[in-house]
mmCIF file of C-alpha atoms in Angstrom:
data_model
loop_
_atom_site.group_PDB
_atom_site.id
_atom_site.type_symbol
_atom_site.label_atom_id
_atom_site.label_comp_id
_atom_site.label_asym_id
_atom_site.label_seq_id
_atom_site.Cartn_x
_atom_site.Cartn_y
_atom_site.Cartn_z
ATOM 1 C CA LEU A 1 -37.657 -44.173 -35.365
ATOM 2 C CA GLN A 2 -37.589 -42.580 -38.797
ATOM 3 C CA VAL A 3 -40.029 -39.914 -39.896
ATOM 4 C CA ARG A 4 -40.644 -38.269 -43.246
ATOM 5 C CA THR A 5 -40.085 -34.526 -43.024
ATOM 6 C CA ARG A 6 -40.826 -31.581 -45.265
ATOM 7 C CA ASN A 7 -37.052 -31.148 -45.710
ATOM 8 C CA SER A 8 -36.366 -34.715 -46.920
ATOM 9 C CA GLU A 9 -35.693 -35.510 -50.537
ATOM 10 C CA PRO A 10 -38.458 -37.598 -52.132
ATOM 11 C CA GLY A 11 -37.839 -41.280 -51.496
ATOM 12 C CA THR A 12 -35.504 -40.685 -48.534
ATOM 13 C CA ARG A 13 -36.042 -40.633 -44.803
ATOM 14 C CA ASN A 14 -34.372 -38.507 -42.129
ATOM 15 C CA LEU A 15 -34.007 -39.280 -38.466
ATOM 16 C CA MET A 16 -35.204 -35.784 -37.668
ATOM 17 C CA PRO A 17 -36.187 -32.645 -39.538
ATOM 18 C CA SER A 18 -33.275 -30.506 -40.640
ATOM 19 C CA THR A 19 -35.085 -27.218 -40.029
ATOM 20 C CA ILE A 20 -37.548 -25.609 -37.683
ATOM 21 C CA ARG A 21 -39.992 -22.816 -38.572
ATOM 22 C CA LEU A 22 -39.227 -19.496 -36.846
ATOM 23 C CA GLU A 23 -42.051 -16.966 -36.569
ATOM 24 C CA ILE A 24 -41.453 -13.602 -34.886
ATOM 25 C CA VAL A 25 -44.373 -11.216 -34.474
ATOM 26 C CA THR A 26 -44.415 -7.703 -32.995
ATOM 27 C CA PRO A 27 -47.431 -5.429 -32.525
ATOM 28 C CA ASP A 28 -46.494 -3.782 -35.830
ATOM 29 C CA ALA A 29 -45.617 -6.660 -38.164
ATOM 30 C CA VAL A 30 -44.542 -10.203 -38.819
ATOM 31 C CA VAL A 31 -40.792 -9.663 -38.607
ATOM 32 C CA TYR A 32 -39.635 -13.188 -39.419
ATOM 33 C CA ASP A 33 -41.227 -16.295 -40.929
ATOM 34 C CA GLU A 34 -38.651 -18.757 -42.289
ATOM 35 C CA ASP A 35 -37.271 -22.265 -41.880
ATOM 36 C CA VAL A 36 -33.989 -22.211 -39.931
ATOM 37 C CA LEU A 37 -31.488 -24.698 -38.499
ATOM 38 C CA MET A 38 -31.382 -23.306 -34.970
ATOM 39 C CA VAL A 39 -32.469 -20.324 -32.891
ATOM 40 C CA THR A 40 -30.539 -18.993 -29.889
ATOM 41 C CA MET A 41 -32.476 -16.533 -27.747
ATOM 42 C CA PRO A 42 -32.152 -14.637 -24.463
ATOM 43 C CA CYS A 43 -34.580 -16.137 -21.948
ATOM 44 C CA VAL A 44 -35.296 -15.419 -18.305
ATOM 45 C CA THR A 45 -33.171 -18.443 -17.365
ATOM 46 C CA GLY A 46 -30.281 -17.524 -19.712
ATOM 47 C CA GLN A 47 -29.462 -18.221 -23.346
ATOM 48 C CA MET A 48 -31.539 -21.004 -24.898
ATOM 49 C CA GLY A 49 -30.817 -22.847 -28.124
ATOM 50 C CA VAL A 50 -33.648 -24.520 -30.005
ATOM 51 C CA TYR A 51 -33.162 -27.196 -32.666
ATOM 52 C CA PRO A 52 -35.826 -29.131 -34.584
ATOM 53 C CA MET A 53 -37.684 -31.687 -32.435
ATOM 54 C CA HIS A 54 -37.273 -29.607 -29.256
ATOM 55 C CA VAL A 55 -39.599 -30.554 -26.432
ATOM 56 C CA PRO A 56 -42.723 -28.369 -26.246
ATOM 57 C CA LEU A 57 -42.133 -25.368 -24.011
ATOM 58 C CA ILE A 58 -43.492 -21.919 -23.291
ATOM 59 C CA THR A 59 -41.001 -19.434 -21.897
ATOM 60 C CA GLN A 60 -40.272 -15.721 -21.706
ATOM 61 C CA ILE A 61 -37.606 -13.863 -23.658
ATOM 62 C CA VAL A 62 -35.830 -10.811 -22.329
ATOM 63 C CA PRO A 63 -34.193 -7.954 -24.236
ATOM 64 C CA GLY A 64 -31.045 -9.103 -25.975
ATOM 65 C CA GLU A 65 -29.623 -10.751 -29.042
ATOM 66 C CA LEU A 66 -31.432 -13.472 -30.979
ATOM 67 C CA ILE A 67 -29.244 -15.548 -33.312
ATOM 68 C CA VAL A 68 -30.732 -17.419 -36.268
ATOM 69 C CA GLN A 69 -28.718 -20.102 -38.063
ATOM 70 C CA HIS A 70 -29.859 -20.562 -41.661
ATOM 71 C CA PRO A 71 -29.533 -23.716 -43.773
ATOM 72 C CA ASP A 72 -27.163 -21.871 -46.149
ATOM 73 C CA GLY A 73 -24.673 -21.357 -43.306
ATOM 74 C CA ARG A 74 -25.466 -17.692 -42.667
ATOM 75 C CA ASP A 75 -26.210 -16.404 -39.192
ATOM 76 C CA ARG A 76 -28.665 -13.530 -38.795
ATOM 77 C CA PHE A 77 -28.855 -11.382 -35.695
ATOM 78 C CA LEU A 78 -31.845 -9.535 -34.278
ATOM 79 C CA ALA A 79 -32.286 -7.292 -31.270
ATOM 80 C CA VAL A 80 -35.358 -8.468 -29.385
ATOM 81 C CA GLY A 81 -37.378 -7.074 -26.508
ATOM 82 C CA GLU A 82 -39.545 -8.790 -23.944
ATOM 83 C CA GLY A 83 -42.029 -11.390 -25.025
ATOM 84 C CA LEU A 84 -43.314 -14.927 -25.001
ATOM 85 C CA VAL A 85 -41.963 -17.943 -26.854
ATOM 86 C CA ASP A 86 -43.994 -21.007 -27.820
ATOM 87 C CA ILE A 87 -41.771 -23.920 -28.839
ATOM 88 C CA GLU A 88 -43.046 -27.029 -30.618
ATOM 89 C CA ALA A 89 -41.099 -29.814 -32.332
ATOM 90 C CA ASP A 90 -41.315 -28.103 -35.729
ATOM 91 C CA ARG A 91 -41.926 -24.440 -34.834
ATOM 92 C CA VAL A 92 -40.751 -21.553 -32.646
ATOM 93 C CA SER A 93 -43.256 -18.705 -32.328
ATOM 94 C CA ILE A 94 -42.175 -15.497 -30.654
ATOM 95 C CA ALA A 95 -44.467 -12.603 -29.736
ATOM 96 C CA THR A 96 -42.353 -9.641 -28.640
ATOM 97 C CA ASP A 97 -42.540 -5.889 -28.252
ATOM 98 C CA MET A 98 -39.388 -5.424 -30.402
ATOM 99 C CA ALA A 99 -37.555 -7.425 -33.057
ATOM 100 C CA ILE A 100 -35.122 -5.545 -35.283
ATOM 101 C CA PRO A 101 -32.768 -7.254 -37.746
ATOM 102 C CA GLN A 102 -29.151 -6.130 -37.401
ATOM 103 C CA GLU A 103 -29.114 -4.378 -40.785
ATOM 104 C CA ARG A 104 -32.154 -2.253 -39.860
ATOM 105 C CA ILE A 105 -30.830 -0.962 -36.524
ATOM 106 C CA ASP A 106 -30.054 2.755 -36.529
ATOM 107 C CA GLU A 107 -26.977 2.882 -34.309
ATOM 108 C CA ALA A 108 -27.136 6.654 -33.792
ATOM 109 C CA ARG A 109 -30.785 6.520 -32.660
ATOM 110 C CA ALA A 110 -30.100 3.576 -30.348
ATOM 111 C CA GLU A 111 -27.140 5.399 -28.800
ATOM 112 C CA GLU A 112 -29.253 8.546 -28.301
ATOM 113 C CA ALA A 113 -31.955 6.468 -26.604
ATOM 114 C CA ARG A 114 -29.325 4.878 -24.355
ATOM 115 C CA GLN A 115 -27.946 8.282 -23.375
ATOM 116 C CA ARG A 116 -31.438 9.694 -22.707
ATOM 117 C CA ALA A 117 -32.324 6.722 -20.515
ATOM 118 C CA ALA A 118 -29.046 6.925 -18.594
ATOM 119 C CA ALA A 119 -29.605 10.657 -18.009
ATOM 120 C CA ARG A 120 -33.179 10.065 -16.829
ATOM 121 C CA LEU A 121 -31.951 7.558 -14.254
ATOM 122 C CA GLU A 122 -30.015 10.415 -12.618
ATOM 123 C CA GLU A 123 -33.311 12.251 -11.977
ATOM 124 C CA LYS A 124 -35.661 11.702 -9.071
ATOM 125 C CA LEU A 125 -38.167 9.229 -10.470
ATOM 126 C CA SER A 126 -41.044 7.156 -9.177
ATOM 127 C CA ASP A 127 -40.675 3.373 -9.114
ATOM 128 C CA GLU A 128 -42.854 3.127 -12.220
ATOM 129 C CA GLU A 129 -40.751 5.688 -14.076
ATOM 130 C CA VAL A 130 -37.539 3.870 -13.104
ATOM 131 C CA ALA A 131 -38.987 0.613 -14.484
ATOM 132 C CA ALA A 132 -39.977 2.295 -17.762
ATOM 133 C CA VAL A 133 -36.583 3.977 -18.142
ATOM 134 C CA ASN A 134 -34.754 0.726 -17.345
ATOM 135 C CA ALA A 135 -36.851 -1.074 -19.978
ATOM 136 C CA SER A 136 -35.926 1.582 -22.530
ATOM 137 C CA LEU A 137 -32.273 1.327 -21.551
ATOM 138 C CA VAL A 138 -32.081 -2.463 -21.974
ATOM 139 C CA ARG A 139 -33.846 -2.280 -25.359
ATOM 140 C CA SER A 140 -31.372 0.317 -26.636
ATOM 141 C CA LEU A 141 -28.420 -1.674 -25.244
ATOM 142 C CA ALA A 142 -29.698 -4.801 -27.023
ATOM 143 C CA GLN A 143 -29.865 -2.896 -30.319
ATOM 144 C CA LEU A 144 -26.357 -1.499 -29.860
ATOM 145 C CA ARG A 145 -24.933 -4.938 -28.992
ATOM 146 C CA VAL A 146 -26.471 -6.493 -32.107
ATOM 147 C CA LYS A 147 -25.520 -3.616 -34.407
ATOM 148 C CA ARG A 148 -21.923 -3.490 -33.178
ATOM 149 C CA ARG A 149 -21.520 -7.275 -33.350
ATOM 150 C CA GLY A 150 -20.082 -7.173 -36.876
ATOM 151 C CA ALA A 151 -17.638 -4.396 -36.032
ATOM 152 C CA HIS A 152 -15.662 -6.703 -33.722
ATOM 153 C CA ARG A 153 -15.128 -9.551 -36.200
#
């Protein structure tokens, strides 16, 4: 089966599209809206990679590192929070509470947030407060992991 795709040269046919549209939206902004080769994201069941023509799926992402492979060979890294992912054959849409590109992460602020959350966990807290502090802790750890990624290469 051959299909014409938006990425094909005129007069040629591909077996499958070479890119998939990635859309990432937070309550504050559209953080990402580009065609990419592949997306790797942290999901409730573990890391998930999505290529063009993926089967339709709705799943949940968890705080962690999202990796975007671009057609030019570059990889981009984002720290993401919790959210929902809607996957179609030609599109990945992510609605999340946090999505910060690696270059925009303030390492000092993320480390301060991590330290504050760790200190709060030493206090006597209600179950709800523990959940909120844990959520803050995993978001700051995700940012630190993404930001420090380049330092270990």
